[in-house]
Amino acid sequence: MTIFAAIAAILLFSALAIAAFLRADATQLARALKVAGPLMLGIVGLVLLLLGRASVGGGLISAALAWYVASRRSGSATRTPGRRSTVRTAALEMELDHDTGGLQGFVLAGRQEGKSLASLGLTEVKALYQELSGDPESRQLLETYLDGRFPVWREDAQPDRDNGQGVAPSSGAMTKEEAYKVLGLEAGAAAADVRKAHRRLIQRLHPDLGGSSFLAARINEAKDVLLSDHH
């Protein structure tokens, strides 16, 4: 009776798994298979043990354990904690933390040259914003930082400003070295890695999702530069 109950449980589990498979997207399926695959293989091995097929059942259980351990190691290897993207203009250098979405910035020119934006208060950052009136590219990058750190800063902004909706023209053609930094990749990264990094960043920063139009434009430009040789 125990054997039949185990077989019935396997059939029920399989039916539920198929139903979930039909509803899930590719990313969810990949994650689920890392756990469900070894689990199902182990259950089959256990049933075979109960049926007296000890050699086959034991082999399947061992394979399930090896599969699970390998998937855990693979998952740890593909994660890249601490990865950052770097965007630089004439007056600012900004780093985006891929894990948290947080921005850190450094002033490259002006009265606050050499200082980190984190060390400046709202009044000082707004003064820097006014100082950069002749540098629209740096201004839009600073807007992105202000929106994240001081969301209320726009309430006191000048009425004739563009509210960050436009995208400042690039100061020049982006080099491949800059493009790798924008996407947070090592030089020579494969085209698949470029597309993956671009997709991950654009999902976080796309203007339609409340992100930055300036950074989204830079991310798109970086992808185009690095994939130009693959067209």
PDB file of N, CA, C and O in Angstrom, residues 1-41:
ATOM      1  N   MET A   1       0.836  -1.213   0.000  1.00  0.00           N
ATOM      2  CA  MET A   1       0.000   0.000   0.000  1.00  0.00           C
ATOM      3  C   MET A   1       0.860   1.248   0.000  1.00  0.00           C
ATOM      4  O   MET A   1       0.569   2.246  -0.639  1.00  0.00           O
ATOM      5  N   THR A   2       1.989   1.117   0.753  1.00  0.00           N
ATOM      6  CA  THR A   2       2.913   2.246   0.816  1.00  0.00           C
ATOM      7  C   THR A   2       3.481   2.572  -0.552  1.00  0.00           C
ATOM      8  O   THR A   2       3.633   3.733  -0.924  1.00  0.00           O
ATOM      9  N   ILE A   3       3.773   1.532  -1.327  1.00  0.00           N
ATOM     10  CA  ILE A   3       4.338   1.728  -2.664  1.00  0.00           C
ATOM     11  C   ILE A   3       3.336   2.439  -3.572  1.00  0.00           C
ATOM     12  O   ILE A   3       3.669   3.376  -4.295  1.00  0.00           O
ATOM     13  N   PHE A   4       2.073   1.992  -3.516  1.00  0.00           N
ATOM     14  CA  PHE A   4       1.052   2.621  -4.361  1.00  0.00           C
ATOM     15  C   PHE A   4       0.834   4.082  -3.963  1.00  0.00           C
ATOM     16  O   PHE A   4       0.595   4.939  -4.814  1.00  0.00           O
ATOM     17  N   ALA A   5       0.886   4.328  -2.657  1.00  0.00           N
ATOM     18  CA  ALA A   5       0.726   5.707  -2.186  1.00  0.00           C
ATOM     19  C   ALA A   5       1.866   6.584  -2.697  1.00  0.00           C
ATOM     20  O   ALA A   5       1.663   7.741  -3.096  1.00  0.00           O
ATOM     21  N   ALA A   6       3.073   6.029  -2.713  1.00  0.00           N
ATOM     22  CA  ALA A   6       4.229   6.776  -3.193  1.00  0.00           C
ATOM     23  C   ALA A   6       4.094   7.074  -4.682  1.00  0.00           C
ATOM     24  O   ALA A   6       4.393   8.182  -5.146  1.00  0.00           O
ATOM     25  N   ILE A   7       3.633   6.059  -5.443  1.00  0.00           N
ATOM     26  CA  ILE A   7       3.456   6.262  -6.883  1.00  0.00           C
ATOM     27  C   ILE A   7       2.377   7.310  -7.151  1.00  0.00           C
ATOM     28  O   ILE A   7       2.518   8.176  -8.032  1.00  0.00           O
ATOM     29  N   ALA A   8       1.283   7.246  -6.374  1.00  0.00           N
ATOM     30  CA  ALA A   8       0.203   8.230  -6.537  1.00  0.00           C
ATOM     31  C   ALA A   8       0.713   9.636  -6.224  1.00  0.00           C
ATOM     32  O   ALA A   8       0.355  10.611  -6.898  1.00  0.00           O
ATOM     33  N   ALA A   9       1.550   9.734  -5.199  1.00  0.00           N
ATOM     34  CA  ALA A   9       2.111  11.039  -4.838  1.00  0.00           C
ATOM     35  C   ALA A   9       2.985  11.580  -5.961  1.00  0.00           C
ATOM     36  O   ALA A   9       2.967  12.780  -6.267  1.00  0.00           O
ATOM     37  N   ILE A  10       3.752  10.701  -6.599  1.00  0.00           N
ATOM     38  CA  ILE A  10       4.618  11.115  -7.711  1.00  0.00           C
ATOM     39  C   ILE A  10       3.775  11.623  -8.878  1.00  0.00           C
ATOM     40  O   ILE A  10       4.086  12.647  -9.493  1.00  0.00           O
ATOM     41  N   LEU A  11       2.680  10.905  -9.189  1.00  0.00           N
ATOM     42  CA  LEU A  11       1.823  11.329 -10.291  1.00  0.00           C
ATOM     43  C   LEU A  11       1.188  12.682 -10.000  1.00  0.00           C
ATOM     44  O   LEU A  11       1.093  13.543 -10.882  1.00  0.00           O
ATOM     45  N   LEU A  12       0.743  12.865  -8.752  1.00  0.00           N
ATOM     46  CA  LEU A  12       0.140  14.138  -8.375  1.00  0.00           C
ATOM     47  C   LEU A  12       1.164  15.266  -8.457  1.00  0.00           C
ATOM     48  O   LEU A  12       0.880  16.350  -8.982  1.00  0.00           O
ATOM     49  N   PHE A  13       2.345  14.993  -7.956  1.00  0.00           N
ATOM     50  CA  PHE A  13       3.414  15.994  -7.990  1.00  0.00           C
ATOM     51  C   PHE A  13       3.761  16.363  -9.428  1.00  0.00           C
ATOM     52  O   PHE A  13       3.972  17.531  -9.760  1.00  0.00           O
ATOM     53  N   SER A  14       3.804  15.338 -10.302  1.00  0.00           N
ATOM     54  CA  SER A  14       4.133  15.583 -11.712  1.00  0.00           C
ATOM     55  C   SER A  14       3.069  16.443 -12.378  1.00  0.00           C
ATOM     56  O   SER A  14       3.372  17.348 -13.163  1.00  0.00           O
ATOM     57  N   ALA A  15       1.789  16.166 -12.062  1.00  0.00           N
ATOM     58  CA  ALA A  15       0.707  16.957 -12.651  1.00  0.00           C
ATOM     59  C   ALA A  15       0.789  18.410 -12.213  1.00  0.00           C
ATOM     60  O   ALA A  15       0.619  19.332 -13.018  1.00  0.00           O
ATOM     61  N   LEU A  16       1.077  18.628 -10.940  1.00  0.00           N
ATOM     62  CA  LEU A  16       1.228  19.996 -10.445  1.00  0.00           C
ATOM     63  C   LEU A  16       2.427  20.683 -11.082  1.00  0.00           C
ATOM     64  O   LEU A  16       2.382  21.878 -11.400  1.00  0.00           O
ATOM     65  N   ALA A  17       3.501  19.929 -11.259  1.00  0.00           N
ATOM     66  CA  ALA A  17       4.709  20.500 -11.865  1.00  0.00           C
ATOM     67  C   ALA A  17       4.447  20.913 -13.307  1.00  0.00           C
ATOM     68  O   ALA A  17       4.908  21.965 -13.766  1.00  0.00           O
ATOM     69  N   ILE A  18       3.702  20.075 -14.055  1.00  0.00           N
ATOM     70  CA  ILE A  18       3.382  20.411 -15.450  1.00  0.00           C
ATOM     71  C   ILE A  18       2.512  21.657 -15.516  1.00  0.00           C
ATOM     72  O   ILE A  18       2.712  22.543 -16.361  1.00  0.00           O
ATOM     73  N   ALA A  19       1.547  21.759 -14.611  1.00  0.00           N
ATOM     74  CA  ALA A  19       0.680  22.939 -14.588  1.00  0.00           C
ATOM     75  C   ALA A  19       1.487  24.197 -14.290  1.00  0.00           C
ATOM     76  O   ALA A  19       1.302  25.249 -14.916  1.00  0.00           O
ATOM     77  N   ALA A  20       2.406  24.089 -13.347  1.00  0.00           N
ATOM     78  CA  ALA A  20       3.259  25.241 -13.022  1.00  0.00           C
ATOM     79  C   ALA A  20       4.171  25.581 -14.186  1.00  0.00           C
ATOM     80  O   ALA A  20       4.438  26.750 -14.481  1.00  0.00           O
ATOM     81  N   PHE A  21       4.657  24.548 -14.893  1.00  0.00           N
ATOM     82  CA  PHE A  21       5.529  24.745 -16.051  1.00  0.00           C
ATOM     83  C   PHE A  21       4.838  25.580 -17.127  1.00  0.00           C
ATOM     84  O   PHE A  21       5.434  26.460 -17.740  1.00  0.00           O
ATOM     85  N   LEU A  22       3.562  25.291 -17.350  1.00  0.00           N
ATOM     86  CA  LEU A  22       2.827  25.997 -18.401  1.00  0.00           C
ATOM     87  C   LEU A  22       2.572  27.454 -18.043  1.00  0.00           C
ATOM     88  O   LEU A  22       2.377  28.296 -18.931  1.00  0.00           O
ATOM     89  N   ARG A  23       2.571  27.793 -16.754  1.00  0.00           N
ATOM     90  CA  ARG A  23       2.287  29.164 -16.330  1.00  0.00           C
ATOM     91  C   ARG A  23       3.541  29.985 -16.096  1.00  0.00           C
ATOM     92  O   ARG A  23       3.500  31.204 -16.153  1.00  0.00           O
ATOM     93  N   ALA A  24       4.650  29.357 -15.830  1.00  0.00           N
ATOM     94  CA  ALA A  24       5.861  30.076 -15.427  1.00  0.00           C
ATOM     95  C   ALA A  24       6.626  30.592 -16.630  1.00  0.00           C
ATOM     96  O   ALA A  24       6.509  30.088 -17.741  1.00  0.00           O
ATOM     97  N   ASP A  25       7.426  31.668 -16.385  1.00  0.00           N
ATOM     98  CA  ASP A  25       8.298  32.164 -17.443  1.00  0.00           C
ATOM     99  C   ASP A  25       9.639  31.453 -17.383  1.00  0.00           C
ATOM    100  O   ASP A  25       9.908  30.657 -16.490  1.00  0.00           O
ATOM    101  N   ALA A  26      10.507  31.775 -18.350  1.00  0.00           N
ATOM    102  CA  ALA A  26      11.774  31.046 -18.471  1.00  0.00           C
ATOM    103  C   ALA A  26      12.664  31.205 -17.237  1.00  0.00           C
ATOM    104  O   ALA A  26      13.306  30.251 -16.791  1.00  0.00           O
ATOM    105  N   THR A  27      12.703  32.409 -16.678  1.00  0.00           N
ATOM    106  CA  THR A  27      13.561  32.641 -15.512  1.00  0.00           C
ATOM    107  C   THR A  27      13.084  31.842 -14.322  1.00  0.00           C
ATOM    108  O   THR A  27      13.874  31.220 -13.606  1.00  0.00           O
ATOM    109  N   GLN A  28      11.775  31.846 -14.092  1.00  0.00           N
ATOM    110  CA  GLN A  28      11.227  31.092 -12.966  1.00  0.00           C
ATOM    111  C   GLN A  28      11.451  29.597 -13.146  1.00  0.00           C
ATOM    112  O   GLN A  28      11.738  28.876 -12.190  1.00  0.00           O
ATOM    113  N   LEU A  29      11.316  29.124 -14.392  1.00  0.00           N
ATOM    114  CA  LEU A  29      11.530  27.703 -14.648  1.00  0.00           C
ATOM    115  C   LEU A  29      12.958  27.292 -14.358  1.00  0.00           C
ATOM    116  O   LEU A  29      13.215  26.232 -13.776  1.00  0.00           O
ATOM    117  N   ALA A  30      13.901  28.126 -14.763  1.00  0.00           N
ATOM    118  CA  ALA A  30      15.308  27.806 -14.539  1.00  0.00           C
ATOM    119  C   ALA A  30      15.605  27.692 -13.044  1.00  0.00           C
ATOM    120  O   ALA A  30      16.326  26.800 -12.608  1.00  0.00           O
ATOM    121  N   ARG A  31      15.033  28.599 -12.269  1.00  0.00           N
ATOM    122  CA  ARG A  31      15.251  28.554 -10.824  1.00  0.00           C
ATOM    123  C   ARG A  31      14.572  27.340 -10.203  1.00  0.00           C
ATOM    124  O   ARG A  31      15.130  26.678  -9.325  1.00  0.00           O
ATOM    125  N   ALA A  32      13.342  27.054 -10.668  1.00  0.00           N
ATOM    126  CA  ALA A  32      12.594  25.929 -10.100  1.00  0.00           C
ATOM    127  C   ALA A  32      13.269  24.599 -10.393  1.00  0.00           C
ATOM    128  O   ALA A  32      13.304  23.706  -9.538  1.00  0.00           O
ATOM    129  N   LEU A  33      13.822  24.467 -11.592  1.00  0.00           N
ATOM    130  CA  LEU A  33      14.448  23.205 -11.968  1.00  0.00           C
ATOM    131  C   LEU A  33      15.677  22.887 -11.120  1.00  0.00           C
ATOM    132  O   LEU A  33      16.020  21.716 -10.933  1.00  0.00           O
ATOM    133  N   LYS A  34      16.325  23.917 -10.610  1.00  0.00           N
ATOM    134  CA  LYS A  34      17.497  23.685  -9.764  1.00  0.00           C
ATOM    135  C   LYS A  34      17.130  22.919  -8.496  1.00  0.00           C
ATOM    136  O   LYS A  34      17.957  22.223  -7.913  1.00  0.00           O
ATOM    137  N   VAL A  35      15.876  23.094  -8.051  1.00  0.00           N
ATOM    138  CA  VAL A  35      15.414  22.392  -6.851  1.00  0.00           C
ATOM    139  C   VAL A  35      14.517  21.219  -7.219  1.00  0.00           C
ATOM    140  O   VAL A  35      14.694  20.105  -6.718  1.00  0.00           O
ATOM    141  N   ALA A  36      13.557  21.453  -8.128  1.00  0.00           N
ATOM    142  CA  ALA A  36      12.575  20.421  -8.466  1.00  0.00           C
ATOM    143  C   ALA A  36      13.214  19.245  -9.206  1.00  0.00           C
ATOM    144  O   ALA A  36      12.816  18.093  -8.996  1.00  0.00           O
ATOM    145  N   GLY A  37      14.198  19.524 -10.062  1.00  0.00           N
ATOM    146  CA  GLY A  37      14.838  18.442 -10.820  1.00  0.00           C
ATOM    147  C   GLY A  37      15.472  17.396  -9.915  1.00  0.00           C
ATOM    148  O   GLY A  37      15.115  16.203  -9.970  1.00  0.00           O
ATOM    149  N   PRO A  38      16.408  17.794  -9.039  1.00  0.00           N
ATOM    150  CA  PRO A  38      17.002  16.823  -8.115  1.00  0.00           C
ATOM    151  C   PRO A  38      15.969  16.171  -7.197  1.00  0.00           C
ATOM    152  O   PRO A  38      16.075  14.985  -6.872  1.00  0.00           O
ATOM    153  N   LEU A  39      14.953  16.948  -6.775  1.00  0.00           N
ATOM    154  CA  LEU A  39      13.929  16.398  -5.878  1.00  0.00           C
ATOM    155  C   LEU A  39      13.152  15.274  -6.546  1.00  0.00           C
ATOM    156  O   LEU A  39      12.942  14.198  -5.958  1.00  0.00           O
ATOM    157  N   MET A  40      12.711  15.507  -7.790  1.00  0.00           N
ATOM    158  CA  MET A  40      11.949  14.478  -8.499  1.00  0.00           C
ATOM    159  C   MET A  40      12.803  13.236  -8.766  1.00  0.00           C
ATOM    160  O   MET A  40      12.330  12.108  -8.638  1.00  0.00           O
ATOM    161  N   LEU A  41      14.066  13.465  -9.120  1.00  0.00           N
ATOM    162  CA  LEU A  41      14.949  12.321  -9.364  1.00  0.00           C
ATOM    163  C   LEU A  41      15.147  11.518  -8.084  1.00  0.00           C
ATOM    164  O   LEU A  41      15.165  10.280  -8.098  1.00  0.00           O
TER     165      LEU A  41
END
